[in-house]
Amino acid sequence: MFTQMNRMRDEIRHRARWVIATGIIATLVQTPQTFVQALPPGLTMVKTALTLPSVNSGDMMIYRVELSKAGGSAGSRTVLRDPLPAGVSYVGPITVTTIAGTVQTTATSFVSNTVVWHGALDPSAHVRVSFQVRVNHCVGADRSVTNVANARDDDGNIASDDAVVAVNCVREPNVDVRKDVFVHDGGAPSPGPDKHVTPGDDVVFRFTLRNNDSIPATIYLRDEAPAGIEFGSDLNPAVFQHEFVVLAGMSRTVDLPARVLARCDLGRVITNVAEYKAIPGIHHTGPIAVGVPPNWPLRQTNVAQLNFHCDDLGDAPDSTNHFAAAMTAYPGVPASFPTVFDPATGADQGPKHRVPFPLHLGRRVSAERDADLLPDQDTLRNILPPANDANRDDFDDGVQPGKLVFTDCATTNIPVQIAVGPNLPTFLAQYGVTTTAFLNVWVDGNYNASWADAKPCGGLPALEHIVID
């Protein structure tokens, strides 16, 4: 506050009637200020804030700056600057009112978050500059907002004053949001934060919104699909955002369907974290979050993680399948090859390649959930039990049966086609694997549609698992 010798102080407090845009008339209180009447020559400033009796987060108020001049030269150019504090946002407009004397207004502006008045004041002139602001939303402890204005004229006079407003902030409701995921495979959902998936899987991200507070809360939820995931939302496959009301002490679940589009890479993991804001009370609910204060606290959910399960299974016929459908290996011979790899069937579990992509037989390889189930990376089930159809994954055979020559109890050569993936060095370095690769071969030597038999050779059993590691 500008001071001079022999100053006089008069405490003032004003009440005004303020017609809000909605037509509601409210009583505004001008914050107590100390009026300084300076001896000539000089500038005197009084900065006030016209507010409701209690100022809440989001309220409107009017800042008023009154500038008086005593003595000095006529038409002295004067500049008033009023930079806005962080707690308010400019609404406007800027209104200039001549209270006494001769006042010339050259320009008003709002630049760089500062209200500026350019003009000229004759001796004994008195001008008022007013403008409207909105109190920014605040969360947590109550706070005060201090606004300081200052002025200077060509006579070298300066003046300044401040207005301090106490603001009632909003308390953030006590809510938490948990994010889980499960594979939508027709079975009972088993949500968790960490799941194994296969390319092509339909998954569901499940949000549990819990309001631990004594008042309702509106939760603004936003989730961006990570690379390799596409949401099944009707709005946007890449972004899901919605508003949900949760009553006091209650919980609700929100299911967001999605699909795994990413390829099966070595050790691939997809993580997903959603963001949310919790507002006290019941607000507009809809598919797009609108009206959320930009400076409201932004929270994050826990991490939901998808671990790629890139198993490659066989395509030999198997009667112990998920369809309980009888299959045949040869005309009239029921198939008993352990192709389906599921402990729940109670049957033997045969070969399964857990990490097939660095090194595999055949031209290429595809990952699948199981031999007779989808999803399958090549979109085809390896075996189709209801149709008694097998050997549907033939591009990864890696052998040509017509070139095989077997003689009982004698060694033979088996020509194989081996594909080496570009990520083989990464695999070896990551898992500390030696440069030796192992091959396993099963042959149904007696045509009984299983690989469980053995033939005596020189007093030792020759297994149908003819090549082991």
Short mmCIF file of C-alpha atoms in Angstrom, two decimals, residues 247-421:
data_model
loop_
_atom_site.label_atom_id
_atom_site.label_comp_id
_atom_site.label_asym_id
_atom_site.label_seq_id
_atom_site.Cartn_x
_atom_site.Cartn_y
_atom_site.Cartn_z
CA LEU A 247 -23.33 -43.34 -4.04
CA ALA A 248 -21.91 -42.98 -0.54
CA GLY A 249 -20.42 -46.20 0.79
CA MET A 250 -21.19 -48.07 -2.43
CA SER A 251 -19.21 -49.75 -5.23
CA ARG A 252 -19.88 -50.43 -8.87
CA THR A 253 -18.07 -52.27 -11.64
CA VAL A 254 -17.47 -51.10 -15.19
CA ASP A 255 -16.45 -53.58 -17.89
CA LEU A 256 -14.49 -52.36 -20.90
CA PRO A 257 -14.16 -54.98 -23.68
CA ALA A 258 -11.00 -55.03 -25.75
CA ARG A 259 -9.11 -57.22 -28.20
CA VAL A 260 -5.44 -58.17 -28.33
CA LEU A 261 -4.11 -57.20 -31.76
CA ALA A 262 -0.39 -57.33 -31.10
CA ARG A 263 1.82 -60.06 -32.48
CA CYS A 264 3.38 -62.63 -30.27
CA ASP A 265 6.89 -61.39 -29.54
CA LEU A 266 9.46 -62.82 -27.20
CA GLY A 267 8.71 -61.88 -23.62
CA ARG A 268 6.16 -59.29 -24.66
CA VAL A 269 4.18 -57.58 -21.91
CA ILE A 270 1.47 -54.94 -22.33
CA THR A 271 0.70 -52.71 -19.36
CA ASN A 272 -2.27 -50.42 -19.00
CA VAL A 273 -3.03 -47.73 -16.41
CA ALA A 274 -6.20 -45.63 -16.38
CA GLU A 275 -6.67 -42.12 -14.96
CA TYR A 276 -9.56 -40.73 -12.98
CA LYS A 277 -10.83 -37.67 -11.13
CA ALA A 278 -13.34 -37.85 -8.28
CA ILE A 279 -15.71 -34.93 -7.74
CA PRO A 280 -18.01 -34.68 -4.71
CA GLY A 281 -21.73 -34.84 -5.49
CA ILE A 282 -23.81 -36.03 -8.43
CA HIS A 283 -22.92 -34.40 -11.73
CA HIS A 284 -23.74 -34.93 -15.38
CA THR A 285 -23.11 -38.51 -16.43
CA GLY A 286 -22.49 -39.49 -20.01
CA PRO A 287 -20.07 -41.09 -22.45
CA ILE A 288 -17.69 -38.11 -22.55
CA ALA A 289 -16.26 -36.49 -19.45
CA VAL A 290 -17.11 -32.80 -19.63
CA GLY A 291 -16.82 -29.99 -17.15
CA VAL A 292 -14.02 -31.53 -15.14
CA PRO A 293 -11.89 -28.78 -13.57
CA PRO A 294 -8.53 -28.93 -15.33
CA ASN A 295 -6.58 -28.45 -12.10
CA TRP A 296 -8.50 -31.10 -10.20
CA PRO A 297 -6.24 -33.85 -8.79
CA LEU A 298 -5.63 -36.56 -11.37
CA ARG A 299 -5.29 -40.05 -9.94
CA GLN A 300 -4.13 -43.32 -11.50
CA THR A 301 -5.34 -46.88 -11.15
CA ASN A 302 -3.10 -49.83 -10.48
CA VAL A 303 -1.33 -51.43 -13.45
CA ALA A 304 -3.18 -54.10 -15.42
CA GLN A 305 -0.69 -56.34 -17.19
CA LEU A 306 -1.10 -58.67 -20.14
CA ASN A 307 1.61 -61.30 -20.53
CA PHE A 308 1.76 -62.91 -23.94
CA HIS A 309 1.28 -66.65 -23.91
CA CYS A 310 2.75 -67.63 -27.27
CA ASP A 311 2.38 -71.40 -27.20
CA ASP A 312 2.59 -73.42 -30.39
CA LEU A 313 0.77 -76.76 -30.25
CA GLY A 314 0.49 -79.69 -32.61
CA ASP A 315 -2.25 -80.66 -35.03
CA ALA A 316 -2.47 -84.45 -34.66
CA PRO A 317 -6.04 -85.76 -34.09
CA ASP A 318 -6.98 -86.12 -30.43
CA SER A 319 -10.20 -87.62 -29.04
CA THR A 320 -9.55 -86.07 -25.59
CA ASN A 321 -10.53 -82.62 -26.85
CA HIS A 322 -12.65 -79.81 -25.47
CA PHE A 323 -15.61 -80.88 -27.63
CA ALA A 324 -15.59 -84.51 -26.39
CA ALA A 325 -15.74 -85.44 -30.07
CA ALA A 326 -14.24 -88.75 -31.23
CA MET A 327 -11.53 -88.36 -33.85
CA THR A 328 -9.79 -90.97 -35.96
CA ALA A 329 -6.14 -91.09 -36.99
CA TYR A 330 -6.58 -93.73 -39.66
CA PRO A 331 -9.73 -95.37 -40.99
CA GLY A 332 -11.31 -97.16 -38.06
CA VAL A 333 -8.52 -96.23 -35.61
CA PRO A 334 -9.55 -93.83 -32.80
CA ALA A 335 -7.06 -91.03 -32.30
CA SER A 336 -5.26 -90.94 -28.95
CA PHE A 337 -2.45 -88.51 -29.71
CA PRO A 338 -2.03 -86.12 -26.73
CA THR A 339 -2.36 -82.96 -28.80
CA VAL A 340 -4.74 -80.92 -26.65
CA PHE A 341 -2.75 -79.48 -23.74
CA ASP A 342 -5.23 -78.87 -20.94
CA PRO A 343 -4.94 -80.49 -17.51
CA ALA A 344 -8.70 -79.96 -17.08
CA THR A 345 -9.41 -82.70 -19.65
CA GLY A 346 -7.70 -85.27 -17.43
CA ALA A 347 -5.80 -86.64 -20.44
CA ASP A 348 -2.08 -86.85 -21.13
CA GLN A 349 -0.42 -83.63 -22.22
CA GLY A 350 1.78 -83.87 -25.26
CA PRO A 351 4.28 -81.51 -26.87
CA LYS A 352 3.88 -77.76 -26.56
CA HIS A 353 6.40 -75.13 -27.59
CA ARG A 354 6.40 -72.34 -25.00
CA VAL A 355 8.73 -70.02 -26.94
CA PRO A 356 8.52 -71.08 -30.57
CA PHE A 357 9.44 -67.91 -32.41
CA PRO A 358 13.24 -67.70 -32.05
CA LEU A 359 13.75 -71.19 -33.54
CA HIS A 360 11.18 -73.57 -34.99
CA LEU A 361 10.53 -76.24 -37.60
CA GLY A 362 8.80 -75.27 -40.81
CA ARG A 363 8.35 -72.04 -42.70
CA ARG A 364 6.50 -70.20 -39.97
CA VAL A 365 4.69 -70.76 -36.71
CA SER A 366 1.53 -69.45 -35.08
CA ALA A 367 0.56 -69.18 -31.44
CA GLU A 368 -2.75 -70.53 -30.13
CA ARG A 369 -4.62 -70.95 -26.85
CA ASP A 370 -4.89 -74.70 -27.43
CA ALA A 371 -4.90 -77.05 -30.38
CA ASP A 372 -8.70 -77.07 -30.72
CA LEU A 373 -9.48 -73.58 -29.41
CA LEU A 374 -9.44 -70.03 -30.61
CA PRO A 375 -7.85 -67.57 -30.65
CA ASP A 376 -5.22 -68.82 -33.00
CA GLN A 377 -2.75 -66.45 -34.59
CA ASP A 378 -3.44 -67.84 -38.05
CA THR A 379 -7.25 -67.74 -37.33
CA LEU A 380 -7.56 -71.53 -37.87
CA ARG A 381 -7.84 -74.12 -35.12
CA ASN A 382 -5.08 -76.73 -35.41
CA ILE A 383 -7.68 -79.48 -35.14
CA LEU A 384 -11.45 -79.27 -35.59
CA PRO A 385 -12.82 -82.21 -33.55
CA PRO A 386 -16.54 -81.95 -34.48
CA ALA A 387 -15.55 -82.31 -38.14
CA ASN A 388 -12.84 -84.93 -37.42
CA ASP A 389 -10.44 -82.60 -39.20
CA ALA A 390 -6.74 -82.54 -38.22
CA ASN A 391 -3.37 -81.47 -39.66
CA ARG A 392 -4.66 -77.93 -40.22
CA ASP A 393 -1.37 -76.28 -39.17
CA ASP A 394 0.75 -77.84 -41.91
CA PHE A 395 2.99 -74.83 -42.65
CA ASP A 396 5.06 -75.64 -39.54
CA ASP A 397 5.59 -79.37 -40.21
CA GLY A 398 9.26 -78.95 -41.08
CA VAL A 399 9.57 -82.49 -42.43
CA GLN A 400 8.64 -84.25 -45.68
CA PRO A 401 7.24 -87.70 -44.78
CA GLY A 402 7.88 -88.97 -48.32
CA LYS A 403 11.62 -88.67 -47.77
CA LEU A 404 11.65 -90.58 -44.48
CA VAL A 405 13.01 -94.15 -44.49
CA PHE A 406 12.71 -96.15 -41.25
CA THR A 407 14.13 -99.56 -40.50
CA ASP A 408 13.45 -101.34 -37.22
CA CYS A 409 16.24 -101.01 -34.69
CA ALA A 410 18.44 -99.01 -37.07
CA THR A 411 19.52 -95.39 -37.14
CA THR A 412 18.36 -93.13 -39.95
CA ASN A 413 18.61 -89.53 -41.11
CA ILE A 414 15.64 -87.21 -40.81
CA PRO A 415 15.86 -84.08 -42.99
CA VAL A 416 14.21 -81.11 -41.27
CA GLN A 417 13.54 -77.50 -42.21
CA ILE A 418 14.52 -75.10 -39.40
CA ALA A 419 13.59 -71.43 -39.37
CA VAL A 420 15.75 -69.06 -37.32
CA GLY A 421 13.97 -65.92 -36.17
#
